[in-house]
Short mmCIF file of C-alpha atoms in Angstrom, two decimals:
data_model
loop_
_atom_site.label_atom_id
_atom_site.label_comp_id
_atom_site.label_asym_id
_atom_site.label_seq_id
_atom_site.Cartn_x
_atom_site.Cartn_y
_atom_site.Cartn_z
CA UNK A 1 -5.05 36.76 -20.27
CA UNK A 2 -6.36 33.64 -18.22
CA UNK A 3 -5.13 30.63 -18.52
CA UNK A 4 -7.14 27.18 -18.59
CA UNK A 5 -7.77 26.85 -15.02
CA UNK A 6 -9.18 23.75 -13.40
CA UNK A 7 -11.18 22.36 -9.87
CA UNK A 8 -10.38 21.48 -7.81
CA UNK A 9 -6.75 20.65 -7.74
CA UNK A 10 -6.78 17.52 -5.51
CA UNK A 11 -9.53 15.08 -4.67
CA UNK A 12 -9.47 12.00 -2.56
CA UNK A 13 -12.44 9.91 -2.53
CA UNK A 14 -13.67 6.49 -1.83
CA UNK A 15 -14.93 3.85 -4.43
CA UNK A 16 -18.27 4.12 -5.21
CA UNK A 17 -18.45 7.86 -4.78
CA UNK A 18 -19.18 10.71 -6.95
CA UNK A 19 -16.27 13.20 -8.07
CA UNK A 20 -17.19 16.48 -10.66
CA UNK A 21 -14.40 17.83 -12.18
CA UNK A 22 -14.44 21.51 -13.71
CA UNK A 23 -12.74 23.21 -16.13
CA UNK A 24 -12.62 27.36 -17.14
CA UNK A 25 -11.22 27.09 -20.57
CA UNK A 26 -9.52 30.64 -21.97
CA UNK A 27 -11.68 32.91 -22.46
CA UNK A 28 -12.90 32.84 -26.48
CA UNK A 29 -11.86 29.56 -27.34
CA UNK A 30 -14.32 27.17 -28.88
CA UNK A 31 -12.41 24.08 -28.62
CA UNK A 32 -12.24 22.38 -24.90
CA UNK A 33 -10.49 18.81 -24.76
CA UNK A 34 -10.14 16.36 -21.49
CA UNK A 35 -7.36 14.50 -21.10
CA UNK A 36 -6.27 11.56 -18.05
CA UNK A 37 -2.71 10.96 -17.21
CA UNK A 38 -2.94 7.40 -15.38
CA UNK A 39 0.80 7.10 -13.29
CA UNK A 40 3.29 6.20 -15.42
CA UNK A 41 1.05 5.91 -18.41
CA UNK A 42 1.09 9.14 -21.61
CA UNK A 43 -1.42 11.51 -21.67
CA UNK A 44 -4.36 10.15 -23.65
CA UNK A 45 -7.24 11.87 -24.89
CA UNK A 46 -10.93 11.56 -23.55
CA UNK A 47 -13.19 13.77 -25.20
CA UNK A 48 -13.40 17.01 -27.56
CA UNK A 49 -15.88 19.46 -27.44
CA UNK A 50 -17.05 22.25 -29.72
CA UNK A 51 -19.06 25.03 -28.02
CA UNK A 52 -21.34 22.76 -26.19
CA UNK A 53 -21.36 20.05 -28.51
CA UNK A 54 -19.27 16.94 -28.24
CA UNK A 55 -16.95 16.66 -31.22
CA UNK A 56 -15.10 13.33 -30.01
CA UNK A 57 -15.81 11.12 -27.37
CA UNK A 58 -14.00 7.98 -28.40
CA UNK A 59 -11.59 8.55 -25.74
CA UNK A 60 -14.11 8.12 -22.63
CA UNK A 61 -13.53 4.47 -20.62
CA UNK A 62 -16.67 3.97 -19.96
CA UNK A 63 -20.65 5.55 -19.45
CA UNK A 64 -19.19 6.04 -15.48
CA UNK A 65 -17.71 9.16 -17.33
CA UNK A 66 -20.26 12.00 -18.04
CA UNK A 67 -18.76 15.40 -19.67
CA UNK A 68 -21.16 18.39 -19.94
CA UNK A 69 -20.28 21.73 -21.32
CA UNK A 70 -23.73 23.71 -21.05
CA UNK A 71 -23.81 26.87 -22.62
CA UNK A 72 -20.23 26.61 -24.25
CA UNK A 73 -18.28 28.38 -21.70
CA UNK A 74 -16.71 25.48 -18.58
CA UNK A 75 -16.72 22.43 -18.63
CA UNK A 76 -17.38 19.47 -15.92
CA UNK A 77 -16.56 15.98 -16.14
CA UNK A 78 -18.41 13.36 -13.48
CA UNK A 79 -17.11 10.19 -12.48
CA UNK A 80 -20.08 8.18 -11.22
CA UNK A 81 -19.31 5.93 -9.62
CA UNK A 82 -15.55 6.04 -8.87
CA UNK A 83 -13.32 2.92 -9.06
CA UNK A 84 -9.82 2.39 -8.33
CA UNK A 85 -8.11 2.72 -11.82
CA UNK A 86 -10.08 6.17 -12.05
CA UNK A 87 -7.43 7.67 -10.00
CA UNK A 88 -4.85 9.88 -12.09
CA UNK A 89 -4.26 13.40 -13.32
CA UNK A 90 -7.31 14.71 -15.34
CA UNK A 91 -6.16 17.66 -17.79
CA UNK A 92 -8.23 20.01 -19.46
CA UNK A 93 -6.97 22.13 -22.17
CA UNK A 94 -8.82 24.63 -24.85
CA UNK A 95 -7.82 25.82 -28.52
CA UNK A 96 -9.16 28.72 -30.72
CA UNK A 97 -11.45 27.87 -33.36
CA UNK A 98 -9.48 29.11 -35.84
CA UNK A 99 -7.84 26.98 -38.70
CA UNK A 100 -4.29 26.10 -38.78
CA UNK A 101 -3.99 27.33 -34.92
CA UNK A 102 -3.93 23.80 -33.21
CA UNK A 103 -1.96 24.22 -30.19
CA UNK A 104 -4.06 23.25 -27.09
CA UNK A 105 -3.30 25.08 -23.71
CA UNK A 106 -3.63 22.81 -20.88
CA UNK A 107 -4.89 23.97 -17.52
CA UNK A 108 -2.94 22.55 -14.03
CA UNK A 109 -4.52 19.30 -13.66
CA UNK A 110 -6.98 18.17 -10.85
CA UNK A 111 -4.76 15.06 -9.13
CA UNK A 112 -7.99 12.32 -8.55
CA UNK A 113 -6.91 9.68 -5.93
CA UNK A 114 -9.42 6.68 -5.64
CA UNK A 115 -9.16 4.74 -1.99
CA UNK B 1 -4.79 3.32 -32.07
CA UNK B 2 -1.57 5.33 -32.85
CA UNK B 3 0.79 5.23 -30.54
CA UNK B 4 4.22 7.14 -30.07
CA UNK B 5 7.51 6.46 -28.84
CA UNK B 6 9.44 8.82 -26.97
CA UNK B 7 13.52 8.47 -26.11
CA UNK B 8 14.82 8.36 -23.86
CA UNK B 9 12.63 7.55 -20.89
CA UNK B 10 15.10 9.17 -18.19
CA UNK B 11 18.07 11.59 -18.20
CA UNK B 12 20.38 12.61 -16.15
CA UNK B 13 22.69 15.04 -17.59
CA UNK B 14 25.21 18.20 -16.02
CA UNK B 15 24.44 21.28 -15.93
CA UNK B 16 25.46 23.17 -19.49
CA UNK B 17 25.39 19.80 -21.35
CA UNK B 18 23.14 19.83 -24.59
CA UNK B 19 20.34 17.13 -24.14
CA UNK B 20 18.21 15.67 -27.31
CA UNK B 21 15.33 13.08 -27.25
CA UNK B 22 12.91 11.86 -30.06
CA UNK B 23 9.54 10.53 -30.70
CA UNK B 24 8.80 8.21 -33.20
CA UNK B 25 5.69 7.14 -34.63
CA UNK B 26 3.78 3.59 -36.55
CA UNK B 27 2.03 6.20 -38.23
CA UNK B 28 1.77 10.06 -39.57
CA UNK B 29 1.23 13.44 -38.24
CA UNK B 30 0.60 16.77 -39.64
CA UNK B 31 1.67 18.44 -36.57
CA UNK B 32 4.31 17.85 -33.75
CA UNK B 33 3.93 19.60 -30.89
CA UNK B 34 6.54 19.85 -27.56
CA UNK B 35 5.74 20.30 -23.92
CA UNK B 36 7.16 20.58 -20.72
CA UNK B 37 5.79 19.86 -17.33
CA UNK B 38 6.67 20.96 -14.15
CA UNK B 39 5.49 19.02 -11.04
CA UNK B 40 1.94 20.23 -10.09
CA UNK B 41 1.57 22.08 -13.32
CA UNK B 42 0.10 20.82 -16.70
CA UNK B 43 1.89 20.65 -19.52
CA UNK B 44 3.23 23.96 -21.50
CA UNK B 45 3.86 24.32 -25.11
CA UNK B 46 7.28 24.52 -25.86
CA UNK B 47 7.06 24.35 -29.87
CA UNK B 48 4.78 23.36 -32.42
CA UNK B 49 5.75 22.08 -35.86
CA UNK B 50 3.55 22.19 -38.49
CA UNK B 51 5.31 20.62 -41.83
CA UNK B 52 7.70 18.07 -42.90
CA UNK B 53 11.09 19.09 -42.62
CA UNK B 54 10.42 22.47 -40.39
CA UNK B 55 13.37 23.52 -37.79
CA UNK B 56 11.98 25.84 -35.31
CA UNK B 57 13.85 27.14 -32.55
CA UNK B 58 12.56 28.94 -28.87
CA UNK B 59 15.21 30.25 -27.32
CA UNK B 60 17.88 27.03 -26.19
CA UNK B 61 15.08 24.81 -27.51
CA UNK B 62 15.53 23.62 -31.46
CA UNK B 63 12.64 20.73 -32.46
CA UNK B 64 12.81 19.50 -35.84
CA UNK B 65 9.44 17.82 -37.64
CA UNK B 66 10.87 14.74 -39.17
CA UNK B 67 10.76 14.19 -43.10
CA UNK B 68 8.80 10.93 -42.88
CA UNK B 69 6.18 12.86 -40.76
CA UNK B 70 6.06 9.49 -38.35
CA UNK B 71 9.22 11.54 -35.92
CA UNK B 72 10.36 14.47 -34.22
CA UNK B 73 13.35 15.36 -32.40
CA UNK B 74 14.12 17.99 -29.77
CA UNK B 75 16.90 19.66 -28.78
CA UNK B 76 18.14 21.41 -25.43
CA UNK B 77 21.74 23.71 -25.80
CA UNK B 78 23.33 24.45 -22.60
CA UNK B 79 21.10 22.94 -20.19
CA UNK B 80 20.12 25.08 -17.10
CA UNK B 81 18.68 23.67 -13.33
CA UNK B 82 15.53 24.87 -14.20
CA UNK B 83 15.14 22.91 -17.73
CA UNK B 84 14.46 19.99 -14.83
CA UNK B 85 11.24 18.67 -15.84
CA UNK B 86 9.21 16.16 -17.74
CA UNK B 87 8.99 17.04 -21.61
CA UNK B 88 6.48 15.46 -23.66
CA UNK B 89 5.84 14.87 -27.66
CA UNK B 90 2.59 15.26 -29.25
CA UNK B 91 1.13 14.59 -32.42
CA UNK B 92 -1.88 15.63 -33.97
CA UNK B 93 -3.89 14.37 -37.25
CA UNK B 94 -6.21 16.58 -38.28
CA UNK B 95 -8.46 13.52 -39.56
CA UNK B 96 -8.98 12.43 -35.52
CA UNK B 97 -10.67 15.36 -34.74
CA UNK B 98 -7.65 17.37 -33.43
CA UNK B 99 -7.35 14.88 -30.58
CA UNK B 100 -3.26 14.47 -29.33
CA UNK B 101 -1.82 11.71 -29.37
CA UNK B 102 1.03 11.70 -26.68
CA UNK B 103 4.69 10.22 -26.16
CA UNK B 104 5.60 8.58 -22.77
CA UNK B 105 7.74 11.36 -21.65
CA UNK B 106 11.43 12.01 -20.90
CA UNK B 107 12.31 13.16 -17.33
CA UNK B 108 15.08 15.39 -17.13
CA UNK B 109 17.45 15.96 -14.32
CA UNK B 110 19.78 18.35 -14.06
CA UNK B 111 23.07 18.20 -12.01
CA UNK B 112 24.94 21.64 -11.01
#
C-alpha cells in the first residue's frame, strides 16, 4: 500500500510569489490533515479535512493560505503571496474514517524556503 | 492553546545504552502517540496509546500513557546507530477535532 506522498519535495521561491503544495493521501482514507514545521519550532497543526470538506481550519496563519481538496481524493495547499516566515517543512498526513483508529500517517514533507 | 513539553531536548548517548524521554502536558489527552523522524522523511508512528495507564511495547521501544493523562514517557532498550533520529510526542483530544498537538522533539545521537 501507498503511503501519503507529497509535491514537490523542495521549493525555493522569492517573496511575493506563488507556491502550491500537493498532497496524495493513502488511498481510502477520509481524513487529510496539514501540518508546518517552522525550524526549530513543533509540528503544529493547520487544517483538517473530511472528504472535501474542511473540518478544522483554526490552525491556518492567515487568508495567504488557501487549502482545497476537490473531489475528496489530494489535496493542495497555496501560499499566495509568500513571505519570509512561510518558509518551513509543510507535512501532510491522512487517517481512516473509522472510530477509535486515530493514528495519522504523515507523508515526506515538501521543505518551502522563502528568499 | 495546549502546549506540550518534551525532555530532553538533545541526547547523546553510546551505543547499547537504554535512552528514555517524556512529554508533559498543562492539559489532557485521550491519546499519546510516538514518532520518529529521519532527516528528509516525515514523521513515522512508533506507538500509539490510547488509555490511562496503558504500557505498550514495539520491539526495543516501551511508551507508557501517563495516569494523569497530561504525560507520556518513552523508552529505548539497547540503543542501536540507526535509532539516530528525532522522536516526537503527540497528543490528541478528540474534542479538537482530532488535530495533534506536538512536543518539541528529542534528537538522538548515537555513538558506536
Amino acid at each position: 500500500e501507498a503511503g501519503v506522498t507529497q509535491f514537490p519535495s523542495h521549493s525555493v521561491i522569492e517573496k511575493g510569489q506563488t507556491v502550491t503544495l500537493r498532497c496524495d493521501p493513502i488511498s481510502g482514507h477520509d481524513n487529510l490533515y496539514w501540518y508546518r514545521r517552522v525550524m526549530g519550532k513543533e509540528i503544529k497543526f493547520l487544517l483538517h479535512f473530511v472528504k472535501e470538506s474542511k473540518q478544522d481550519e483554526s490552525g491556518m496563519p492567515n487568508n495567504r493560505f488557501l487549502a482545497e481538496r476537490t473531489g475528496g481524493t489530494y489535496s493542495t495547499l497555496k501560499v499566495q503571496p509568500a513571505e519570509l516566515e512561510d518558509s518551513g517543512v509543510y507535512f501532510c498526513a491522512s487517517s481512516p474514517r473509522l472510530a477509535g483508529a486515530p493514528e495519522q500517517y504523515f507523508g515526506p514533507g515538501t521543505r518551502l524556503t522563502v528568499t | 492553546g495546549q502546549q506540550l513539553n518534551q525532555s530532553p531536548q538533545s541526547m547523546f548517548i553510546q551505543e547499547g545504552e537504554d535512552v528514555s524521554m517524556n512529554c508533559t502536558s498543562s492539559s489532557i489527552f485521550n491519546t499519546w502517540l510516538w514518532y520518529k523522524q529521519d532527516p528528509g522523511e516525515g514523521p513515522v508512528l512508533l506507538i500509539a496509546l490510547y488509555k490511562a495507564g496503558e504500557l505498550t511495547s514495539n520491539g526495543r521501544l516501551t511508551a507508557q500513557f501517563g495516569i494523569t493523562r497530561k504525560d507520556s514517557f518513552l523508552n529505548i532498550s539497547a540503543s542501536i546507530p540507526s535509532d539516530v533520529g528525532i522522536y516526537f510526542c503527540a497528543g490528541l483530544y478528540t474534542g479538537t477535532a482530532s488535530k495533534l498537538t506536538f512536543g518539541t522533539g528529542t534528537r538522538l545521537q548515537v555513538m558506536l
